[in-house]
Short mmCIF file of C-alpha atoms and ligand atoms in Angstrom, two decimals:
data_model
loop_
_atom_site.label_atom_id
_atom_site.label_comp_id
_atom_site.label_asym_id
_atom_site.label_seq_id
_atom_site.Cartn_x
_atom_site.Cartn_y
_atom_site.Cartn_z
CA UNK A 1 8.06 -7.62 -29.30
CA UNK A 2 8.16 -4.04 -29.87
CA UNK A 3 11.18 -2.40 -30.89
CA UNK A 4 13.18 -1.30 -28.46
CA UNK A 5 12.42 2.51 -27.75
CA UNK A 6 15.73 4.65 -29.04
CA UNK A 7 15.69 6.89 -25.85
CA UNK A 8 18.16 8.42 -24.49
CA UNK A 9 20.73 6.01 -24.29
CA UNK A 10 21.37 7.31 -20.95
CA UNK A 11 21.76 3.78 -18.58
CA UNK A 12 18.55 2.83 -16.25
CA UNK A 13 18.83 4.81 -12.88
CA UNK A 14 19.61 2.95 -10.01
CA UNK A 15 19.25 3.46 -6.13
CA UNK A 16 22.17 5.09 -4.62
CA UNK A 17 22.25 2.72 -1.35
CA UNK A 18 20.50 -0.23 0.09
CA UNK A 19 19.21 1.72 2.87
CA UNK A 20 17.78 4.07 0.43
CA UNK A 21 16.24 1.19 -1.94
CA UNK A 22 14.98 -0.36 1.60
CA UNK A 23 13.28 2.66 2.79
CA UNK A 24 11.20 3.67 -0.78
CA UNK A 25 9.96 0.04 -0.57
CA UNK A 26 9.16 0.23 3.09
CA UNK A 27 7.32 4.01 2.47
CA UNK A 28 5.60 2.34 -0.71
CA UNK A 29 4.22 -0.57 2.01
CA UNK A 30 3.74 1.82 5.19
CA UNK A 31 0.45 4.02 3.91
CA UNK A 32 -2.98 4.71 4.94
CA UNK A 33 -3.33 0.91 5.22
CA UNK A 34 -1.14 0.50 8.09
CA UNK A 35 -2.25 3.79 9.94
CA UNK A 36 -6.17 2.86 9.91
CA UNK A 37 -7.24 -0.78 8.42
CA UNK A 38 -4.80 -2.97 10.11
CA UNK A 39 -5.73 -1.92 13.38
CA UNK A 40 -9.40 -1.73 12.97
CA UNK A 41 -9.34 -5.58 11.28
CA UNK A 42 -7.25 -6.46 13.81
CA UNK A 43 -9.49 -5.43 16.90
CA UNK A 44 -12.96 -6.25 14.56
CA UNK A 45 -11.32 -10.26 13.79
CA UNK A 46 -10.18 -11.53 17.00
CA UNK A 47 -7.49 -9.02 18.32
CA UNK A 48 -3.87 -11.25 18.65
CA UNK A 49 -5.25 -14.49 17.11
CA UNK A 50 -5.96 -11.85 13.88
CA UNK A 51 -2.51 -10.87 13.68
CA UNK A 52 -1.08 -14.85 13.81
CA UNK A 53 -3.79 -15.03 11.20
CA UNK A 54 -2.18 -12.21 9.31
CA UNK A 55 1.45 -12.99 9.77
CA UNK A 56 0.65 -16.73 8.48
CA UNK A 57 -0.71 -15.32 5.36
CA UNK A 58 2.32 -12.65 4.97
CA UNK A 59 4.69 -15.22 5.00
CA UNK A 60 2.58 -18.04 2.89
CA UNK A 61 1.19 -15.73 0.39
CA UNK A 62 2.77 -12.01 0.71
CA UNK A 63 6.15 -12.64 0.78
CA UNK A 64 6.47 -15.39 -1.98
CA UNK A 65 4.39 -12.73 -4.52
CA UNK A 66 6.82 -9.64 -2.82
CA UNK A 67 10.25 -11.85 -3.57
CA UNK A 68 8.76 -12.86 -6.83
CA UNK A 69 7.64 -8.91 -7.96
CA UNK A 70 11.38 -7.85 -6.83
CA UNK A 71 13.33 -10.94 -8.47
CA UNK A 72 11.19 -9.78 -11.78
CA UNK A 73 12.02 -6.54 -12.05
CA UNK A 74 15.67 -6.49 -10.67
CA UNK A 75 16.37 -9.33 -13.13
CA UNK A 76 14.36 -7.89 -16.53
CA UNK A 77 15.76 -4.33 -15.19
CA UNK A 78 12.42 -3.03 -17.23
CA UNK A 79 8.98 -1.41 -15.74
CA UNK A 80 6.41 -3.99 -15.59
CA UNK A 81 4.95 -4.09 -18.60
CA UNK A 82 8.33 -5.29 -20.76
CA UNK A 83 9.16 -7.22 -17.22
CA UNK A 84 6.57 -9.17 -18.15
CA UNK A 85 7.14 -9.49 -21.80
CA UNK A 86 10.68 -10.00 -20.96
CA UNK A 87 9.97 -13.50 -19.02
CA UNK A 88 6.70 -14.20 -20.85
CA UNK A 89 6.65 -13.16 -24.23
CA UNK A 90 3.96 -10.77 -25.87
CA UNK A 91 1.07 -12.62 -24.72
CA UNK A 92 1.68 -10.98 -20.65
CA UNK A 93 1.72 -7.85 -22.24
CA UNK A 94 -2.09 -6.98 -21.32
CA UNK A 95 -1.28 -8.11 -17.46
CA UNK A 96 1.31 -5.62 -17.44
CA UNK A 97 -1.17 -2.67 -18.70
CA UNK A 98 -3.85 -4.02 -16.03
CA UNK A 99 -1.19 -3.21 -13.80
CA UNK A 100 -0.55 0.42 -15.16
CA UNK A 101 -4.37 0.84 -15.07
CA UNK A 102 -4.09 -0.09 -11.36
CA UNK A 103 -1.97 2.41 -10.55
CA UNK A 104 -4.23 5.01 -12.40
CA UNK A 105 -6.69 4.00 -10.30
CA UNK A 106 -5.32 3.96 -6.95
CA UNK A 107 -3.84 6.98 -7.20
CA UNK A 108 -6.59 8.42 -8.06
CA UNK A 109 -8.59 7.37 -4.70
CA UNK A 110 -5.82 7.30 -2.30
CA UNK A 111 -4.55 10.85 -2.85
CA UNK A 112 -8.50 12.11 -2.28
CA UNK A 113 -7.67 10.63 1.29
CA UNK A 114 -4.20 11.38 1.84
CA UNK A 115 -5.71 14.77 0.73
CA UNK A 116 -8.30 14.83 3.58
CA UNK A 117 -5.31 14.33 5.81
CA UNK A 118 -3.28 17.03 5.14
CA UNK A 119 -6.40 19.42 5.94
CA UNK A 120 -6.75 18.02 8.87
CA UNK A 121 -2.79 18.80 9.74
CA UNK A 122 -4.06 22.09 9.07
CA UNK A 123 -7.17 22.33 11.29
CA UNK A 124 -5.03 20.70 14.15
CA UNK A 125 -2.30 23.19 13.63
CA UNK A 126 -4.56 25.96 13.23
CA UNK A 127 -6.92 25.13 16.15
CA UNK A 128 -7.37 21.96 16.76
CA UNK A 129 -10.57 20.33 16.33
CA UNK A 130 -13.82 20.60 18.30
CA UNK A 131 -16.78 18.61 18.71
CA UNK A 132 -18.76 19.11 15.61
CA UNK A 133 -15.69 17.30 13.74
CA UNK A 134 -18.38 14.62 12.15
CA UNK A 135 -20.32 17.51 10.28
CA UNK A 136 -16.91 19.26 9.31
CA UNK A 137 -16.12 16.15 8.01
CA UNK A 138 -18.87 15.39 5.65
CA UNK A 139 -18.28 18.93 4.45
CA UNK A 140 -14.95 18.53 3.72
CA UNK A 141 -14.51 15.00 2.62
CA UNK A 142 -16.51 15.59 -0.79
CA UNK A 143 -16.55 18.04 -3.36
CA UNK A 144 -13.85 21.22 -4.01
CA UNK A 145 -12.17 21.54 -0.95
CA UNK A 146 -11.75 17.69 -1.11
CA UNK A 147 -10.55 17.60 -4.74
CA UNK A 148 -8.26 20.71 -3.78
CA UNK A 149 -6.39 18.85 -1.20
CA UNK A 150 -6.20 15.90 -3.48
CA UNK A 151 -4.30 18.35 -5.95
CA UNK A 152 -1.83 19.62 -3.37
CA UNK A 153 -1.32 15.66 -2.62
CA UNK A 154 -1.00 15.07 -6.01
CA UNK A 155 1.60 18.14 -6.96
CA UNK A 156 3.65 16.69 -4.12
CA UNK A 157 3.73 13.57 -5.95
CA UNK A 158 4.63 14.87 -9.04
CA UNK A 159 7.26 16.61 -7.61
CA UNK A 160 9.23 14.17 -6.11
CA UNK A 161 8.59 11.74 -8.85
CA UNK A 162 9.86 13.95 -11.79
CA UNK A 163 13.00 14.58 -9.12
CA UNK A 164 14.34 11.12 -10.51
CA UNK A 165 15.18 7.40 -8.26
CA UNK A 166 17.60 8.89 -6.65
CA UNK A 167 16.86 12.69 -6.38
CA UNK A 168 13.47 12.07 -5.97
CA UNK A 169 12.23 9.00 -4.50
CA UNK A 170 15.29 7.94 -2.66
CA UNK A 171 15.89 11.36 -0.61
CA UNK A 172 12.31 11.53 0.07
CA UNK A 173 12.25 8.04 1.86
CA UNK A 174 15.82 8.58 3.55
CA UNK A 175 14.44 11.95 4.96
CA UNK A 176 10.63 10.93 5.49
CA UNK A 177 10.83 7.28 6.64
CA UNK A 178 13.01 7.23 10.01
CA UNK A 179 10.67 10.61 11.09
CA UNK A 180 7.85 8.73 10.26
CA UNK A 181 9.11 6.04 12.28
CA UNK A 182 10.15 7.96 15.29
CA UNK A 183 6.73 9.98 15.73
CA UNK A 184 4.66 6.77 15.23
CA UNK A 185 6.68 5.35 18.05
CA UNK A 186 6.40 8.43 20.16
CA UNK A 187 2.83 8.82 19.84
CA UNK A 188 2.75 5.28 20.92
CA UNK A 189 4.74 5.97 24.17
CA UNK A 190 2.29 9.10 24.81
CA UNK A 191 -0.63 7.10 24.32
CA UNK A 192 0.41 4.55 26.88
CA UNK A 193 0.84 7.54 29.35
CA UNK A 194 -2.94 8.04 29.02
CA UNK A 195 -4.75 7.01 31.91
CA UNK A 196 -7.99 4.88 30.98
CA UNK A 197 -6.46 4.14 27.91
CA UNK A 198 -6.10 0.34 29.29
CA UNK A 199 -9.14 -1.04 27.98
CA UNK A 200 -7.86 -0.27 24.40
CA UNK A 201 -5.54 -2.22 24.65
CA UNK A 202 -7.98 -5.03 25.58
CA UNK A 203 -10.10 -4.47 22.98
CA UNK A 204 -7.34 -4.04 20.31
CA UNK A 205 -5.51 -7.52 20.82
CA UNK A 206 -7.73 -9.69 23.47
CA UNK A 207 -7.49 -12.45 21.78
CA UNK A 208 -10.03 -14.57 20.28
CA UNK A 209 -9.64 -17.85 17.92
CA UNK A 210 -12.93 -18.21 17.38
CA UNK A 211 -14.00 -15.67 15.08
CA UNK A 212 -10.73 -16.42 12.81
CA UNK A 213 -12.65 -19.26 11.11
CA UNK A 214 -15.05 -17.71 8.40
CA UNK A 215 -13.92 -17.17 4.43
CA UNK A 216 -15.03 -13.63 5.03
CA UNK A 217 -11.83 -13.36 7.54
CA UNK A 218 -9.24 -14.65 5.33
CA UNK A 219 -10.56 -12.69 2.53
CA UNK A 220 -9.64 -9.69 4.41
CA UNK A 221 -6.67 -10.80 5.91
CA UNK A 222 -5.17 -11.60 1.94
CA UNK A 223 -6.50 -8.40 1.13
CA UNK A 224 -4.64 -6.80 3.55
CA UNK A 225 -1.65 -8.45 2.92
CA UNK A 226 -1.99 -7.53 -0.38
CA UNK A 227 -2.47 -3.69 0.05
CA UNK A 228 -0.16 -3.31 2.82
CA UNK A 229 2.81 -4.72 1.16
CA UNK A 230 2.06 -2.67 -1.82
CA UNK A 231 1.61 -6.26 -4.60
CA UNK A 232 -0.62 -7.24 -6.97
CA UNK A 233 0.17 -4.05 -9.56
CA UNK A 234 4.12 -3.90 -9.93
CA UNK A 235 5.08 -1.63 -7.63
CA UNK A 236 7.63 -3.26 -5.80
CA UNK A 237 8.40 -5.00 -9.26
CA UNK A 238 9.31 -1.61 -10.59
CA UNK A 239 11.33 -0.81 -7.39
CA UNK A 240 13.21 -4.02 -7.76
CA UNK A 241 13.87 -2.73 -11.37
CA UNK A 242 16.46 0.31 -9.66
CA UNK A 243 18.35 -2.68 -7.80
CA UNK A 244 21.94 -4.13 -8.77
CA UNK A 245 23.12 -7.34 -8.77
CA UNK A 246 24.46 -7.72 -5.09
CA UNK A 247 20.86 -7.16 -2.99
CA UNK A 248 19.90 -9.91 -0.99
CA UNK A 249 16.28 -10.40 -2.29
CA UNK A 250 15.03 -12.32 0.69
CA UNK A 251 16.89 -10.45 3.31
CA UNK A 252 14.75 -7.93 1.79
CA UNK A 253 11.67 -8.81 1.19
CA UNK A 254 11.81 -10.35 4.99
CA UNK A 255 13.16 -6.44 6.09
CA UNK A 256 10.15 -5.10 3.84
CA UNK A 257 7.11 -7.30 5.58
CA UNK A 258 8.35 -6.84 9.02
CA UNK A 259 8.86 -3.19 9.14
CA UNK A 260 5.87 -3.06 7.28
CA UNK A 261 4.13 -5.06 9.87
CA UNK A 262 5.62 -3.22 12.74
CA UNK A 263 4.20 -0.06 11.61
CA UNK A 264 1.11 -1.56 11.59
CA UNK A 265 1.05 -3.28 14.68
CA UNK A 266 2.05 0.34 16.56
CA UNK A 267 -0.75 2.22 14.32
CA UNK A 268 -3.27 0.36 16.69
CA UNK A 269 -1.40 0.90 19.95
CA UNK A 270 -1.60 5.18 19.19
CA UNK A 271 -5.49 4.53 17.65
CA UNK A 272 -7.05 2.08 20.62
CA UNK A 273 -5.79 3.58 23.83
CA UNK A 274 -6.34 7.47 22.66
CA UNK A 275 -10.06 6.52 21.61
CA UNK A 276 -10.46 4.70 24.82
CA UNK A 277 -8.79 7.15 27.40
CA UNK A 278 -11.45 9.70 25.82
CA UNK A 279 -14.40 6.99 26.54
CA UNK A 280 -15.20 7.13 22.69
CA UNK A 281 -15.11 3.55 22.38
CA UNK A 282 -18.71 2.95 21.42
CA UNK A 283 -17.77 5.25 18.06
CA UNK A 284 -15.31 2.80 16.84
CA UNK A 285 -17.39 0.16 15.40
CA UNK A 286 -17.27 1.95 11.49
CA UNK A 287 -15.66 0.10 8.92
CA UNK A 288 -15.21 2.80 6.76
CA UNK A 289 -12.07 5.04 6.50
CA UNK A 290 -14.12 8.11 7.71
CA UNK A 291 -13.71 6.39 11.40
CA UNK A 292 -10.43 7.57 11.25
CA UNK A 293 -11.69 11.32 10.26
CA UNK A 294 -14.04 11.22 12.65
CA UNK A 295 -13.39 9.21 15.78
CA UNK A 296 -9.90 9.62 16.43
CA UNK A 297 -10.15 13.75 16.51
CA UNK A 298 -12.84 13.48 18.58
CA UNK A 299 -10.39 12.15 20.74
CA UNK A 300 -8.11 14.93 20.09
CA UNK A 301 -11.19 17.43 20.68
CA UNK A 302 -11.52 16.17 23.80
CA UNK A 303 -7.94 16.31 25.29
CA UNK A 304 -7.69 19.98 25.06
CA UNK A 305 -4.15 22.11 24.20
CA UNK A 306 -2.13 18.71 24.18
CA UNK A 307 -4.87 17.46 21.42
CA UNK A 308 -3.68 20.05 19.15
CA UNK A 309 -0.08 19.27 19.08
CA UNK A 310 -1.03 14.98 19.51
CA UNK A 311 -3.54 15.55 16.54
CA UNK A 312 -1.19 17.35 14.33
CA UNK A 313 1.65 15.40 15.17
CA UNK A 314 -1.02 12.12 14.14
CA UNK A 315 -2.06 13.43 10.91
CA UNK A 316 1.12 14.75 9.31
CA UNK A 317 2.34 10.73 10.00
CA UNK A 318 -0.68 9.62 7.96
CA UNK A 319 0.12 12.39 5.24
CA UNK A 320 3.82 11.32 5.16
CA UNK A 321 2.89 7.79 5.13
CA UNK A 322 0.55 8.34 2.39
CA UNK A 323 2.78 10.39 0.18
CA UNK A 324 5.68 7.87 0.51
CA UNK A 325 3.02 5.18 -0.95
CA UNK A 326 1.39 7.54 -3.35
CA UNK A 327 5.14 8.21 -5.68
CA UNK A 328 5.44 4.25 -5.97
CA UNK A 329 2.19 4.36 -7.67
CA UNK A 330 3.21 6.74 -9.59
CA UNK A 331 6.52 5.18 -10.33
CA UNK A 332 4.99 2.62 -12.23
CA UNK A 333 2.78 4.58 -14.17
CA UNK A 334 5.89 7.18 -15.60
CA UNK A 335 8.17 4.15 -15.82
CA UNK A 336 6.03 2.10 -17.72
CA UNK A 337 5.89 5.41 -20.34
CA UNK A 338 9.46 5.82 -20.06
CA UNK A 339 10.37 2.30 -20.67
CA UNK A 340 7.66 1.67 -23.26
CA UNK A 341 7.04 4.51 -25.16
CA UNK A 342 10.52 6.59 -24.66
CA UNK A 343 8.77 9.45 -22.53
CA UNK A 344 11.22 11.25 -20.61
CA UNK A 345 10.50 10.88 -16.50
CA UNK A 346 9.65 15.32 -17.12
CA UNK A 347 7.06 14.61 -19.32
CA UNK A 348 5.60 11.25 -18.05
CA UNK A 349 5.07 12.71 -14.61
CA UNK A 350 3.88 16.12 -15.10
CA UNK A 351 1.64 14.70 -17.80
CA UNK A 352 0.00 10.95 -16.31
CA UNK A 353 0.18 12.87 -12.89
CA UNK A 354 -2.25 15.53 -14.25
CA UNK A 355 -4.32 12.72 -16.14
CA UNK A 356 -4.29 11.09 -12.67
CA UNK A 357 -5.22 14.34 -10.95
CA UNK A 358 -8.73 14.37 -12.85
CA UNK A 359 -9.13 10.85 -12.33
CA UNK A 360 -9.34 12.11 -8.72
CA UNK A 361 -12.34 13.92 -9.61
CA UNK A 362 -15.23 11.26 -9.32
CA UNK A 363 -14.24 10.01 -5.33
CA UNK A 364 -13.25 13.55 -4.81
CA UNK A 365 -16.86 14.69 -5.10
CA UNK A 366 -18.36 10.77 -4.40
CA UNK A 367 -17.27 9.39 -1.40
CA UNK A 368 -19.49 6.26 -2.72
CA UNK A 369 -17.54 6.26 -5.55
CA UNK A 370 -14.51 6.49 -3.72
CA UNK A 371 -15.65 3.17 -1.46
CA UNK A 372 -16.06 1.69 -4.69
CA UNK A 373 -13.08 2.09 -6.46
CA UNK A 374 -11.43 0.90 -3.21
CA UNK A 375 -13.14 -2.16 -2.95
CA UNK A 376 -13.06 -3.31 -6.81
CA UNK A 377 -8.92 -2.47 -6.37
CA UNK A 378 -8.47 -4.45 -2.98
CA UNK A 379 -11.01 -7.35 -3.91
CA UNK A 380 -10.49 -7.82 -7.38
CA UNK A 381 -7.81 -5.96 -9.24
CA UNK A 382 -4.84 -7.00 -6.59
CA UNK A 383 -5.93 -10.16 -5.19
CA UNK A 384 -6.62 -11.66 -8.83
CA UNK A 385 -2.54 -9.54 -10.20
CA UNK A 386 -1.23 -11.23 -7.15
CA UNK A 387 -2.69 -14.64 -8.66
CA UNK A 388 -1.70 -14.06 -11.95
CA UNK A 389 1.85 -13.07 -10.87
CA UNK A 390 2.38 -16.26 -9.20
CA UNK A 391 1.42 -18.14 -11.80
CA UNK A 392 3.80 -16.37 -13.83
CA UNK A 393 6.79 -16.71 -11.77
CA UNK A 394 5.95 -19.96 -11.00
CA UNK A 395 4.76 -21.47 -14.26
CA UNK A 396 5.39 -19.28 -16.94
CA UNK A 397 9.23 -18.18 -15.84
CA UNK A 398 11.74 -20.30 -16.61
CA UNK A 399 14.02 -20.51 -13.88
CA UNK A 400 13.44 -17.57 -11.24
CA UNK A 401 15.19 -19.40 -8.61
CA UNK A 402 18.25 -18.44 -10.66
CA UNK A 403 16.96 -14.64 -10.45
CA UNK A 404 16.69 -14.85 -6.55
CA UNK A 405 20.18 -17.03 -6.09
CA UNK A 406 21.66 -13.90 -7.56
CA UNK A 407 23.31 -11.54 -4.41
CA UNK A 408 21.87 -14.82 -1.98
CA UNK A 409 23.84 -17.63 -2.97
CA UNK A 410 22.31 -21.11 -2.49
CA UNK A 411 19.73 -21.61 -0.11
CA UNK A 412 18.24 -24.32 0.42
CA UNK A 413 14.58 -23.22 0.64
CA UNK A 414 14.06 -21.78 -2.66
CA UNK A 415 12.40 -24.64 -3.54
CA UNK A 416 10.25 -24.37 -0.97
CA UNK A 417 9.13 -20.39 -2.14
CA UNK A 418 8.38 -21.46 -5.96
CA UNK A 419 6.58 -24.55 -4.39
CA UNK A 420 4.50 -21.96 -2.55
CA UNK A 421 3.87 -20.08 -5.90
CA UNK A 422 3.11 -22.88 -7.71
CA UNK A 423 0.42 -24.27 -5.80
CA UNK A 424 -0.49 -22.91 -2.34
CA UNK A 425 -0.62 -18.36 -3.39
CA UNK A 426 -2.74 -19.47 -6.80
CA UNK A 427 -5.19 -21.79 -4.51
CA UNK A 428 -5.50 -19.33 -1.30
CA UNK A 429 -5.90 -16.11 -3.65
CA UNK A 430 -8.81 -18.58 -5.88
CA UNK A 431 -10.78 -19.73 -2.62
CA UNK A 432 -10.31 -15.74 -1.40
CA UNK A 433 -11.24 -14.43 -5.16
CA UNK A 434 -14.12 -16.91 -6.02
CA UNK A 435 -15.84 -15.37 -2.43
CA UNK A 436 -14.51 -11.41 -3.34
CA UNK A 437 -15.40 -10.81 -6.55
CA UNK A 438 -19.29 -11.94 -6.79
CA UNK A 439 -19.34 -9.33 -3.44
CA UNK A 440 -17.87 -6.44 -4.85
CA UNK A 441 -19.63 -6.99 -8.52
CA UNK A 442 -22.83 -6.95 -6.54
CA UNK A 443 -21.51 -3.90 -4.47
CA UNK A 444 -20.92 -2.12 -7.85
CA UNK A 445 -24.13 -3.08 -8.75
CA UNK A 446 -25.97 -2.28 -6.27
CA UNK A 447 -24.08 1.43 -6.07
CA UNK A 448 -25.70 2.27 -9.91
N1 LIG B 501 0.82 -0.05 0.68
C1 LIG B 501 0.17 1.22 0.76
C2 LIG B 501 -0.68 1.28 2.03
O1 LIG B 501 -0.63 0.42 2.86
C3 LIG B 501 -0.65 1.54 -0.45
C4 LIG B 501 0.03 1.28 -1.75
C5 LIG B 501 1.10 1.90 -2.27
C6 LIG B 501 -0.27 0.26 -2.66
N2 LIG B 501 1.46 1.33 -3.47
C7 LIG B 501 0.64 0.34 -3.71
C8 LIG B 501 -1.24 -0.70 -2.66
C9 LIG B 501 0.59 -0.56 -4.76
C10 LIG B 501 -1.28 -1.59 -3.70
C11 LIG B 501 -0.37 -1.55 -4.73
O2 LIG B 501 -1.40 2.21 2.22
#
């Protein structure tokens, strides 16, 4: 073990309120996953019978690794690397710095994107955007305006970050989170005003069981699950960390999924409908993020004066959304250097944000590499954490039943959630990783 750093002395911070501990992990989950690739997997895999496919796997494989990540770090009260160590001895040490890596690397992608966003707040505020939105795009996506964006993102998350759990993260999410959740719902009730915006609806969730049955489906649906609910890498872990003794852990990881999933679900009911009422609905067959850049203001193009205020309304949600999820990664890069090497939370922000910042610079001015470093974190680096951490909690732990019964009480179907760990989350995530990570070695491959 290493010796314990001789830091402050000053106790571990702690959330201020369950509602404010609730809403950080709900703006960690809500991001750019909800707001574009749950709806577009959704309507590409079989429209309802997708999300029954989804929900299945959230509650068989998400929400056994999310109870397990908070029961960890609430009951360690460390970051994830001495989390680990904590329940594990020395030799989980290098899982816990795959997980800092992790966050290095997300960050360093996502906040290229959430960057892209926040220019487009601007060009709806300042205009509104016009047809030749596809060329504007593929200007602006890569290279210095892109990586400047990214830097505004990232100073943002810096910011809030360095405030502290509960001056920081906590306010943000008790101010951010319920606005976030009012406009998506609004925009959803304006979208449903549209008229021909009917068939998007059809084409979102008409529903089709037979194109559920292919590994390539579940792969992405456990994928999904995985990004969405922010697991695999320790973020909710380190959020669980900032928790007291009296949270009920499944009451909350149930409150987590669903909102999580509700956001979702809504995403596609603003996205389907306003690409459909425009008649853009031969555009929306593009896997790639840059459908979202590209399609959707189209849309907004198209509906004149109201598109402005619609389109900036739209894209300050997917900022917010994003920002809310970019300062957990961050979290567990600055409290892993707190915890581990005595940093104070000043120091560790300002200075593994910055190292972050230029991390950004490579899928700032390579979208390529920025599809890359997407894929290996979705396919490989949080499928195969999310396998290792079950096998930790349920091999390698000694009793984290005892860890959840804590604030819960007895109930009667922990056994049934470490039975889950044990054997069916390490066998799904295996069948999903033995088909994912040949694919995206080959991708990276084939990409050099
Ligand atoms: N969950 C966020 C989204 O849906 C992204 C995210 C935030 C994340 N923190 C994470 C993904 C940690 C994986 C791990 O966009």
């Amino acid at each position: 073990m290493l010796p314990h750093p001789v830091v402050s002395g000053a106790p571990r911070e702690q959330w201020s309120s369950r509602a404010g501990f609730v809403l950080a992990a709900v703006g960690s989950a809500v991001g750019l996953g909800n707001m574009w690739r749950f709806p577009y997997l959704t309507a590409e895999h079989g429209g309802a019978a997708f999300v029954i496919l989804y929900v299945g796997v959230t509650l068989a494989v998400g929400l056994p690794v999310l109870l397990a990540e908070l029961a960890i770090g609430r009951g360690a009260q460390q970051s994830p690397v001495r989390a680990l160590v904590h329940y594990g001895g020395r030799r989980w040490r290098p899982l816990g710095l795959v997980f800092v890596a992790a966050g290095f690397l997300i960050l360093s992608y996502y906040s290229v994107i959430a960057g892209w966003a926040l220019r487009y707040t601007g060009i709806a505020l300042a205009g509104g955007f016009d047809a030749g939105i596809a060329e504007r795009f593929a200007e602006i996506s890569e290279g210095w305006d892109a990586f400047g964006f990214h830097l505004a993102i990232m100073a943002m998350t810096v910011g809030i970050v360095a405030g502290g759990v509960r001056a920081g993260i906590e306010r943000t999410a008790l101010v951010l989170m319920p606005t976030l959740f009012v406009l998506v719902c609004g925009l959803a009730v304006y979208a449903a005003t549209l008229e021909g915006g009917a068939p998007g609806y059809e084409y979102y969730l008409s529903t089709d069981f037979g194109d559920l049955w292919s590994r390539d489906v579940l792969t992405q649906a456990a994928g999904q699950t995985f990004f969405s609910l922010s697991l695999g890498m320790g973020a909710m872990l380190t959020y669980g960390s900032y928790l007291g003794r009296d949270n009920h852990l499944p009451n909350e990881a149930l409150l987590i999924a669903g909102a999580d999933l509700a956001v979702a679900v809504i995403a596609g009911l603003v996205v389907f409908p306003l690409i459909f009422a425009l008649g853009l609905a031969g555009a929306v067959g593009e896997s790639t993020v840059g459908a979202l850049f590209i399609t959707l203001p189209q849309a907004f193009a198209g509906m004149g004066g109201v598109g402005r205020a619609v389109g900036a309304v739209f894209f300050a949600v997917l900022v917010v959304a994003a920002l809310t999820s970019a300062i957990s990664l961050l979290e567990v890069v600055v409290a892993s250097a707190m915890d581990g090497l005595g940093w104070t939370r000043r120091r560790a922000a300002l200075g593994l944000g910055g190292a972050i910042a230029l991390l950004g610079v490579p899928p700032a001015f390579h979208i390529g590499v920025l599809d890359l470093m997407d894929k290996l974190a979705n396919n490989v680096l949080l499928l195969g954490g999310g396998l290792a951490l079950a096998v930790f909690a349920g091999w390698v732990m000694a009793d984290p039943v005892a860890e959840v019964r804590v604030g819960a009480g007895g109930v009667r179907w922990f056994f049934l959630w470490r039975t889950l760990l044990r054997f069916a989350v390490p066998a799904l995530l295996l069948f999903v990783l033995a088909d994912a990570v040949p694919k995206t070695l080959t991708a990276v491959a084939a990409f050099f």
